[in-house]
Amino acid sequence: MRLRSGFLAAAGLLVQALGAGLFLRGFFPVPVRSLSRSGAASAARHPPPPEPPPAASIANDEGLLQLKNGGLALTTGSIPGFIDVIMNLNSPALLEDNLIWQAKAAGKRIIFYGDDTWVRLFPKHFVEYDGTTSFFVSDYTEVDNNVTRHLDHVLKREDWDLLILHYLGLDHIGHLSGPNSPLVGPKLSEMDNIIKKIHISLFSKEEGEMALPPLLVVCGDHGMSETGSHGGSSEGEVQTPLLLISSAFDRKSGPQKPPEPVQQTDLAVTLALGLGLPISRNSVGRLLMPVVQQKTMREQLRYLHLNGFQLSRLLQENVPAYEKGKFWLTKVDPGFEQFKMAEKSHGNWIKLYLEGNASETLINLGKKVLKQYLEALKILSSSLSKQVAQYDMYSMIVGTVIVLEVLILLLLSTPKALSSKAQLEIPLSPLCSLLFYLLSLMLCAVHVVVCTSTESLCYFCSISWLTAIGVIMMVSGLLCVILSAVEKEFVNSNQPAKNPAASTSSWSELDVLILAGTIGHVSSLGASSFIEEEHQTWYFLINTLCLALCQEICRHYFLAKECDIQLLSAAKPSSEEKKEVSSHHRNDVDLFQDDLKMGKVTSIENISGSEKWMALLTPWVILTCCRLLRSLNQTGVQWAHRPDFGHWLTSSEHKAELSLLAAVSLVTIFILVQRRCSMVSKIAMALGLLGVYSYRAAIGNVEFPWQQDSKDISKGIIEARFVYVFVLGIIFTGTKDLLKSQVLSVDTKSKLTGLWEIYSGLVLLSALLSRPHNLPVLVFCLLFQAMMTKFVWKPLEFDAAQVTIMHYWFGQAFFFFQGNSNSIASVDVSAGFVGLDNYVEIPAIFLTGFATYSGPLLWAIHLLCYLSSEVHRNPAAIGHGCFCYALLRSIPVAVYIILVTGLRYHLFIWSVFSPKLLYEGVYVFITAGVCIFFTAMDQNHLRKVQD
């Protein structure tokens, strides 16, 4: 079957995206021994006969504890998997044993107001609830008012046992404008008043003789970074206060002790024991001793014994070799052995206690047992934290195989895909061979064996059998096609070359730089430090690229006259030979002979002196601007905490400077974009950019000269939708021109106009979603593209492969210039809610993804616009660009999947490697969509081939 290179790249990248998605779903672990509710309940009631502790309130007599980690640990006591980052977007019901279910099973009446994620996680658990969407981050008032409006009524009632309030406003303010926003102070004062109201209401009620004192727990599920986001591993994100208030605690006078750091998983087990509930089966937390220090020694030891029994039982269940021998675990895990020793000492203490012994011996023995229990709990919790998650190796292997097969197929197809015809033969005969059916049967048998014998959760086994068989047949088919291509290449290599001249092409210095840069970047992905500071790699590569381009410009404009005579006297190859030479490997002689053939012998002489000097100045202008962009947003890990120009602009006292910069940037964007648009699109672009500034002024980021400081800040819904109208209008106009050029086969001018208008519409959308201080990033992006097109790519006539790689490198650099990093915390969630008055999943995901990857996307669409204008010189330019773009994305993701599999037990696997893996997976899906668009725009070349 004959395929175009662009079609192969798009199809291959789609398959690779599926494989990457399968690997991602298998790589992110799930808690082991996750049970259904019924299973969890039966397991939780297995502790030994001694009576459960009495229901009692608990608190910290020191006042404040530091809380670490995040996720569902607050209710389950277990460490959540990294996949919860994605699952939180559409949370399913929580099936794991948890504190809320145990309270409901014990007859507790629970009321909830706040984040509706709780309602989805715990359906039918609350006797009364009112959920508010947590994803509408543009709102920081109504979400909290919806919670507070219930307080006065519910605090007067006595028909509930647990009241859960989840406020969202402070989190949303952080996403909108960061922790230094002027909105933070008033919101914190509002929260203080709410806590004061609850405290007065709870502790002003008269307590009866049998009534238990109330307990107020104030905590957060995460902190906030300097940019107002969360999801990373910085101190501000992983540490948040935990405050427990109750009249049951003794007030201590004198200096307070410093806060004691605790794990977030410790809260669930502490609340469970205090409420007389079974500890969640998968909990890895430890009892917070400061909250029970006022209890008697008997009660404290009882709490610790229940905690230790649950942890040791969970450890037994998660050690596969434990079934082989009764005493194996005691010889391996010191925590289990320590717990057994403490349990034995505890029995001796109980014997003395029951005998009525009140001597100092009983006190000293009790302290010894207490110390043994605490040491055992510490070791057991640490051991479980390391073993609490397991990898879905089967799904990971299947995903890795698919990704590698596509990469190998693309590499084998490179010579023909980058030829002048941009075509290659994909043999279908292997799909009808005996080898294909044998491989399919063998893999199906392996699938059956794995899915019927494994006890762990496996995502690939949970999908339908029809889908699984389809994936297996795809894996078998790709393998057979690869073997056929290798065999064909091996046979052809033994035959003499038909065109010796085609194999004598040399690599230019720029080609060597591009190859070395690609290999160097891929190699750097094996080190956590290079991943954390990946932006430094791309900054170095584009700076080196600019210096190499400066050398090429000097050689082309200022040294060409000295070698003209030598080039003219060089032997010209025949036209047939020249067609066989790959455009990627043409040397300087070939380029000059092309100019001779096209009548451009004096092209260098015809170029004015000003254009020559502008061409020479272009790389240095780009280098200077890149240095300015690096100072705008500090990213990575090592220097992310240091103040940058973006922090200075976003501070409240510099709003006037930010407003001026935003206005100048928007005017510059219009000047750079409008030159190729139709008159209607120019008017729409101007009005749209005006709407962008109006939107930012409405939400308080910038201000008009006549605007008063006391003006109320709104959500900017009308202003943002005003801009969306023009974005859709410009894109619709461009799409109409594209369809006209594709269906009616009109001249390429209509196609170029349509592509440029779609590009302009995306630029307007990017301006709307970008923070005001990031608008200069968009300006420099457009400036670089304009200067490189006019003074570098076109005059020097770089081939499609080289131009594609340059676009890819600049796209990667601008991803980091925006302030992004390989940490989840740098994702601007607020961009997904611009112009929305409530949470709508699909638009929110699209807008967030576009805002995050706007840099690479704009460079990719500009690449398509440029290659479309070069079709007259190279009809296969779009196909070459699409193939190279797909190959550049396939190489790092395939290598990184292999690296991260080998490093899955690395110390920084969840803080460094996993977030990068998620970024790579999402980028593969986006690149697949870009390649499909490239292929759709290459229809004219397809018609020429068919003719």
GROMACS .gro file of C-alpha atoms in nm, residues 604-940:
model
  337
  604ILE     CA    1   2.249   3.751  -0.390
  605GLU     CA    2   2.353   4.060  -0.580
  606ASN     CA    3   1.992   4.175  -0.611
  607ILE     CA    4   1.944   4.170  -0.235
  608SER     CA    5   1.988   4.517  -0.092
  609GLY     CA    6   2.254   4.590   0.162
  610SER     CA    7   1.996   4.672   0.430
  611GLU     CA    8   1.836   4.328   0.393
  612LYS     CA    9   2.177   4.160   0.423
  613TRP     CA   10   2.251   4.344   0.744
  614MET     CA   11   1.901   4.277   0.875
  615ALA     CA   12   1.955   3.908   0.809
  616LEU     CA   13   2.284   3.920   0.998
  617LEU     CA   14   2.118   4.115   1.280
  618THR     CA   15   1.826   3.873   1.314
  619PRO     CA   16   2.005   3.600   1.520
  620TRP     CA   17   2.145   3.862   1.757
  621VAL     CA   18   1.806   4.025   1.805
  622ILE     CA   19   1.660   3.683   1.887
  623LEU     CA   20   1.941   3.612   2.134
  624THR     CA   21   1.878   3.943   2.311
  625CYS     CA   22   1.503   3.889   2.326
  626CYS     CA   23   1.548   3.535   2.457
  627ARG     CA   24   1.754   3.674   2.742
  628LEU     CA   25   1.473   3.916   2.826
  629LEU     CA   26   1.217   3.635   2.814
  630ARG     CA   27   1.423   3.426   3.055
  631SER     CA   28   1.398   3.709   3.309
  632LEU     CA   29   1.021   3.734   3.273
  633ASN     CA   30   0.927   3.399   3.429
  634GLN     CA   31   1.149   3.196   3.660
  635THR     CA   32   1.069   2.830   3.609
  636GLY     CA   33   1.210   2.490   3.700
  637VAL     CA   34   1.296   2.412   4.064
  638GLN     CA   35   1.632   2.560   4.158
  639TRP     CA   36   1.545   2.925   4.088
  640ALA     CA   37   1.165   2.918   4.079
  641HIS     CA   38   1.145   3.084   4.420
  642ARG     CA   39   1.355   3.383   4.315
  643PRO     CA   40   1.171   3.702   4.217
  644ASP     CA   41   1.150   3.772   3.846
  645PHE     CA   42   1.015   4.049   3.625
  646GLY     CA   43   0.675   3.877   3.617
  647HIS     CA   44   0.647   3.897   3.998
  648TRP     CA   45   0.735   4.266   3.985
  649LEU     CA   46   0.469   4.334   3.721
  650THR     CA   47   0.193   4.137   3.896
  651SER     CA   48   0.237   4.310   4.231
  652SER     CA   49  -0.047   4.548   4.313
  653GLU     CA   50   0.173   4.858   4.330
  654HIS     CA   51   0.284   4.813   3.968
  655LYS     CA   52  -0.055   4.780   3.805
  656ALA     CA   53   0.001   5.095   3.597
  657GLU     CA   54   0.322   4.955   3.448
  658LEU     CA   55   0.152   4.622   3.376
  659SER     CA   56  -0.139   4.802   3.209
  660LEU     CA   57   0.096   4.996   2.983
  661LEU     CA   58   0.291   4.684   2.891
  662ALA     CA   59  -0.028   4.490   2.814
  663ALA     CA   60  -0.163   4.771   2.594
  664VAL     CA   61   0.163   4.804   2.398
  665SER     CA   62   0.183   4.425   2.358
  666LEU     CA   63  -0.170   4.400   2.220
  667VAL     CA   64  -0.106   4.681   1.970
  668THR     CA   65   0.217   4.508   1.858
  669ILE     CA   66   0.033   4.177   1.819
  670PHE     CA   67  -0.215   4.345   1.587
  671ILE     CA   68   0.063   4.499   1.377
  672LEU     CA   69   0.245   4.167   1.339
  673VAL     CA   70  -0.063   3.956   1.261
  674GLN     CA   71  -0.286   4.176   1.045
  675ARG     CA   72  -0.052   4.198   0.745
  676ARG     CA   73  -0.188   3.882   0.578
  677CYS     CA   74  -0.550   3.894   0.694
  678SER     CA   75  -0.849   4.012   0.498
  679MET     CA   76  -1.008   4.345   0.585
  680VAL     CA   77  -1.290   4.178   0.778
  681SER     CA   78  -1.043   3.973   0.980
  682LYS     CA   79  -0.833   4.282   1.051
  683ILE     CA   80  -1.135   4.460   1.201
  684ALA     CA   81  -1.228   4.149   1.400
  685MET     CA   82  -0.870   4.116   1.526
  686ALA     CA   83  -0.860   4.481   1.638
  687LEU     CA   84  -1.191   4.455   1.823
  688GLY     CA   85  -1.092   4.121   1.971
  689LEU     CA   86  -0.764   4.256   2.112
  690LEU     CA   87  -0.955   4.551   2.257
  691GLY     CA   88  -1.188   4.297   2.419
  692VAL     CA   89  -0.886   4.115   2.564
  693TYR     CA   90  -0.774   4.430   2.744
  694SER     CA   91  -1.130   4.499   2.859
  695TYR     CA   92  -1.153   4.146   3.002
  696ARG     CA   93  -0.831   4.187   3.199
  697ALA     CA   94  -0.950   4.525   3.324
  698ALA     CA   95  -1.283   4.376   3.430
  699ILE     CA   96  -1.119   4.111   3.650
  700GLY     CA   97  -0.875   4.363   3.798
  701ASN     CA   98  -0.544   4.261   3.636
  702VAL     CA   99  -0.502   4.588   3.446
  703GLU     CA  100  -0.684   4.921   3.442
  704PHE     CA  101  -0.797   5.188   3.199
  705PRO     CA  102  -0.655   5.539   3.251
  706TRP     CA  103  -1.000   5.665   3.351
  707GLN     CA  104  -1.080   5.366   3.572
  708GLN     CA  105  -1.123   5.428   3.945
  709ASP     CA  106  -0.939   5.208   4.195
  710SER     CA  107  -1.261   5.148   4.385
  711LYS     CA  108  -1.431   4.990   4.086
  712ASP     CA  109  -1.577   4.653   4.172
  713ILE     CA  110  -1.398   4.356   4.018
  714SER     CA  111  -1.624   4.134   3.806
  715LYS     CA  112  -1.577   3.796   3.642
  716GLY     CA  113  -1.541   3.944   3.293
  717ILE     CA  114  -1.785   3.693   3.145
  718ILE     CA  115  -1.934   3.935   2.889
  719GLU     CA  116  -1.594   4.073   2.783
  720ALA     CA  117  -1.443   3.727   2.736
  721ARG     CA  118  -1.740   3.602   2.534
  722PHE     CA  119  -1.711   3.916   2.323
  723VAL     CA  120  -1.358   3.804   2.231
  724TYR     CA  121  -1.471   3.446   2.167
  725VAL     CA  122  -1.714   3.574   1.904
  726PHE     CA  123  -1.427   3.730   1.707
  727VAL     CA  124  -1.204   3.425   1.757
  728LEU     CA  125  -1.470   3.197   1.612
  729GLY     CA  126  -1.544   3.446   1.335
  730ILE     CA  127  -1.181   3.467   1.222
  731ILE     CA  128  -1.138   3.089   1.238
  732PHE     CA  129  -1.464   3.038   1.049
  733THR     CA  130  -1.348   3.275   0.774
  734GLY     CA  131  -1.018   3.090   0.745
  735THR     CA  132  -1.190   2.751   0.742
  736LYS     CA  133  -1.417   2.868   0.463
  737ASP     CA  134  -1.116   2.965   0.251
  738LEU     CA  135  -0.949   2.633   0.325
  739LEU     CA  136  -1.254   2.433   0.223
  740LYS     CA  137  -1.280   2.638  -0.094
  741SER     CA  138  -0.918   2.562  -0.182
  742GLN     CA  139  -0.954   2.191  -0.101
  743VAL     CA  140  -1.289   2.123  -0.266
  744LEU     CA  141  -1.275   2.358  -0.566
  745SER     CA  142  -0.899   2.321  -0.620
  746VAL     CA  143  -0.848   2.695  -0.652
  747ASP     CA  144  -0.507   2.859  -0.641
  748THR     CA  145  -0.285   2.832  -0.335
  749LYS     CA  146  -0.341   3.198  -0.245
  750SER     CA  147  -0.684   3.118  -0.100
  751LYS     CA  148  -0.533   2.830   0.097
  752LEU     CA  149  -0.255   3.047   0.238
  753THR     CA  150  -0.505   3.317   0.334
  754GLY     CA  151  -0.723   3.061   0.511
  755LEU     CA  152  -0.429   2.912   0.703
  756TRP     CA  153  -0.307   3.255   0.808
  757GLU     CA  154  -0.651   3.358   0.932
  758ILE     CA  155  -0.684   3.040   1.137
  759TYR     CA  156  -0.341   3.114   1.278
  760SER     CA  157  -0.453   3.471   1.357
  761GLY     CA  158  -0.762   3.343   1.536
  762LEU     CA  159  -0.545   3.116   1.752
  763VAL     CA  160  -0.316   3.410   1.831
  764LEU     CA  161  -0.618   3.609   1.949
  765LEU     CA  162  -0.730   3.315   2.165
  766SER     CA  163  -0.382   3.285   2.310
  767ALA     CA  164  -0.383   3.658   2.394
  768LEU     CA  165  -0.712   3.614   2.578
  769LEU     CA  166  -0.594   3.316   2.784
  770SER     CA  167  -0.247   3.450   2.863
  771ARG     CA  168  -0.182   3.638   3.184
  772PRO     CA  169  -0.117   4.011   3.113
  773HIS     CA  170   0.252   3.988   3.205
  774ASN     CA  171   0.291   3.700   2.956
  775LEU     CA  172   0.168   3.900   2.656
  776PRO     CA  173   0.529   3.998   2.567
  777VAL     CA  174   0.599   3.626   2.523
  778LEU     CA  175   0.335   3.617   2.250
  779VAL     CA  176   0.478   3.935   2.094
  780PHE     CA  177   0.829   3.790   2.075
  781CYS     CA  178   0.689   3.465   1.935
  782LEU     CA  179   0.531   3.653   1.644
  783LEU     CA  180   0.839   3.874   1.600
  784PHE     CA  181   1.075   3.575   1.581
  785GLN     CA  182   0.855   3.406   1.324
  786ALA     CA  183   0.832   3.717   1.106
  787MET     CA  184   1.205   3.790   1.115
  788MET     CA  185   1.312   3.430   1.059
  789THR     CA  186   1.073   3.390   0.767
  790LYS     CA  187   1.176   3.709   0.587
  791PHE     CA  188   1.550   3.715   0.653
  792VAL     CA  189   1.657   3.355   0.721
  793TRP     CA  190   1.440   3.067   0.602
  794LYS     CA  191   1.327   3.203   0.265
  795PRO     CA  192   1.648   3.375   0.148
  796LEU     CA  193   1.870   3.087   0.258
  797GLU     CA  194   1.616   2.834   0.125
  798PHE     CA  195   1.643   2.588   0.413
  799ASP     CA  196   1.470   2.262   0.335
  800ALA     CA  197   1.147   2.151   0.504
  801ALA     CA  198   1.317   1.917   0.750
  802GLN     CA  199   1.554   2.184   0.882
  803VAL     CA  200   1.280   2.445   0.912
  804THR     CA  201   1.057   2.194   1.092
  805ILE     CA  202   1.323   2.117   1.350
  806MET     CA  203   1.384   2.488   1.409
  807HIS     CA  204   1.011   2.543   1.463
  808TYR     CA  205   1.001   2.249   1.703
  809TRP     CA  206   1.295   2.381   1.905
  810PHE     CA  207   1.153   2.731   1.932
  811GLY     CA  208   0.813   2.586   2.025
  812GLN     CA  209   0.971   2.391   2.311
  813ALA     CA  210   1.159   2.699   2.431
  814PHE     CA  211   0.843   2.912   2.427
  815PHE     CA  212   0.663   2.645   2.631
  816PHE     CA  213   0.904   2.735   2.913
  817PHE     CA  214   0.914   3.107   2.832
  818GLN     CA  215   0.543   3.109   2.926
  819GLY     CA  216   0.640   3.007   3.279
  820ASN     CA  217   0.556   2.640   3.236
  821SER     CA  218   0.769   2.364   3.382
  822ASN     CA  219   0.762   1.988   3.424
  823SER     CA  220   0.568   2.030   3.748
  824ILE     CA  221   0.190   2.004   3.759
  825ALA     CA  222   0.186   2.317   3.974
  826SER     CA  223   0.273   2.541   3.679
  827VAL     CA  224  -0.050   2.459   3.491
  828ASP     CA  225  -0.269   2.769   3.477
  829VAL     CA  226  -0.605   2.619   3.571
  830SER     CA  227  -0.781   2.956   3.558
  831ALA     CA  228  -0.739   2.969   3.178
  832GLY     CA  229  -0.997   2.693   3.147
  833PHE     CA  230  -1.271   2.912   3.293
  834VAL     CA  231  -1.229   3.234   3.097
  835GLY     CA  232  -1.574   3.338   2.979
  836LEU     CA  233  -1.758   3.054   3.157
  837ASP     CA  234  -2.012   3.116   3.431
  838ASN     CA  235  -2.008   2.753   3.545
  839TYR     CA  236  -1.793   2.446   3.499
  840VAL     CA  237  -1.829   2.284   3.155
  841GLU     CA  238  -1.587   1.995   3.123
  842ILE     CA  239  -1.500   1.988   2.750
  843PRO     CA  240  -1.442   2.365   2.701
  844ALA     CA  241  -1.250   2.387   3.028
  845ILE     CA  242  -1.016   2.102   2.928
  846PHE     CA  243  -0.963   2.248   2.579
  847LEU     CA  244  -0.889   2.599   2.705
  848THR     CA  245  -0.652   2.477   2.975
  849GLY     CA  246  -0.467   2.255   2.728
  850PHE     CA  247  -0.442   2.530   2.468
  851ALA     CA  248  -0.316   2.785   2.721
  852THR     CA  249  -0.052   2.540   2.846
  853TYR     CA  250   0.075   2.439   2.501
  854SER     CA  251   0.004   2.763   2.314
  855GLY     CA  252   0.375   2.819   2.245
  856PRO     CA  253   0.438   2.485   2.068
  857LEU     CA  254   0.098   2.500   1.895
  858LEU     CA  255   0.150   2.847   1.747
  859TRP     CA  256   0.493   2.747   1.616
  860ALA     CA  257   0.345   2.429   1.466
  861ILE     CA  258   0.064   2.616   1.285
  862HIS     CA  259   0.312   2.876   1.164
  863LEU     CA  260   0.522   2.590   1.027
  864LEU     CA  261   0.224   2.474   0.823
  865CYS     CA  262   0.169   2.827   0.691
  866TYR     CA  263   0.534   2.857   0.591
  867LEU     CA  264   0.557   2.512   0.426
  868SER     CA  265   0.236   2.579   0.233
  869SER     CA  266   0.401   2.887   0.083
  870GLU     CA  267   0.700   2.671  -0.021
  871VAL     CA  268   0.499   2.412  -0.216
  872HIS     CA  269   0.597   2.574  -0.548
  873ARG     CA  270   0.963   2.505  -0.466
  874ASN     CA  271   0.914   2.168  -0.299
  875PRO     CA  272   0.575   1.996  -0.357
  876ALA     CA  273   0.647   1.752  -0.074
  877ALA     CA  274   0.730   2.023   0.183
  878ILE     CA  275   0.418   1.971   0.398
  879GLY     CA  276   0.467   1.594   0.400
  880HIS     CA  277   0.831   1.633   0.500
  881GLY     CA  278   0.739   1.876   0.777
  882CYS     CA  279   0.464   1.653   0.915
  883PHE     CA  280   0.689   1.347   0.917
  884CYS     CA  281   0.979   1.528   1.086
  885TYR     CA  282   0.748   1.684   1.344
  886ALA     CA  283   0.604   1.342   1.432
  887LEU     CA  284   0.949   1.185   1.449
  888LEU     CA  285   1.078   1.461   1.677
  889ARG     CA  286   0.791   1.394   1.917
  890SER     CA  287   0.815   1.014   1.894
  891ILE     CA  288   1.183   0.984   1.982
  892PRO     CA  289   1.178   1.154   2.327
  893VAL     CA  290   0.851   0.996   2.439
  894ALA     CA  291   0.966   0.645   2.344
  895VAL     CA  292   1.305   0.685   2.512
  896TYR     CA  293   1.151   0.848   2.818
  897ILE     CA  294   0.901   0.567   2.865
  898ILE     CA  295   1.188   0.319   2.874
  899LEU     CA  296   1.385   0.537   3.116
  900VAL     CA  297   1.097   0.598   3.353
  901THR     CA  298   1.015   0.226   3.360
  902GLY     CA  299   1.367   0.151   3.474
  903LEU     CA  300   1.360   0.439   3.723
  904ARG     CA  301   1.013   0.366   3.867
  905TYR     CA  302   1.163   0.309   4.212
  906HIS     CA  303   1.375   0.625   4.199
  907LEU     CA  304   1.354   0.862   4.493
  908PHE     CA  305   1.205   1.138   4.278
  909ILE     CA  306   0.973   0.922   4.068
  910TRP     CA  307   0.654   1.098   4.183
  911SER     CA  308   0.786   1.450   4.222
  912VAL     CA  309   0.995   1.472   3.901
  913PHE     CA  310   0.964   1.181   3.657
  914SER     CA  311   0.588   1.122   3.674
  915PRO     CA  312   0.479   1.482   3.607
  916LYS     CA  313   0.715   1.491   3.308
  917LEU     CA  314   0.563   1.163   3.185
  918LEU     CA  315   0.216   1.317   3.205
  919TYR     CA  316   0.330   1.622   3.007
  920GLU     CA  317   0.489   1.397   2.743
  921GLY     CA  318   0.173   1.187   2.709
  922VAL     CA  319  -0.052   1.490   2.665
  923TYR     CA  320   0.191   1.645   2.418
  924VAL     CA  321   0.180   1.326   2.206
  925PHE     CA  322  -0.200   1.353   2.180
  926ILE     CA  323  -0.176   1.720   2.082
  927THR     CA  324   0.094   1.649   1.824
  928ALA     CA  325  -0.120   1.374   1.676
  929GLY     CA  326  -0.397   1.628   1.619
  930VAL     CA  327  -0.149   1.872   1.461
  931CYS     CA  328  -0.020   1.601   1.225
  932ILE     CA  329  -0.376   1.516   1.119
  933PHE     CA  330  -0.427   1.884   1.031
  934PHE     CA  331  -0.099   1.879   0.835
  935THR     CA  332  -0.217   1.574   0.641
  936ALA     CA  333  -0.552   1.734   0.561
  937MET     CA  334  -0.372   2.038   0.419
  938ASP     CA  335  -0.157   1.815   0.196
  939GLN     CA  336  -0.446   1.709  -0.030
  940ASN     CA  337  -0.311   1.894  -0.333
   0.00000   0.00000   0.00000
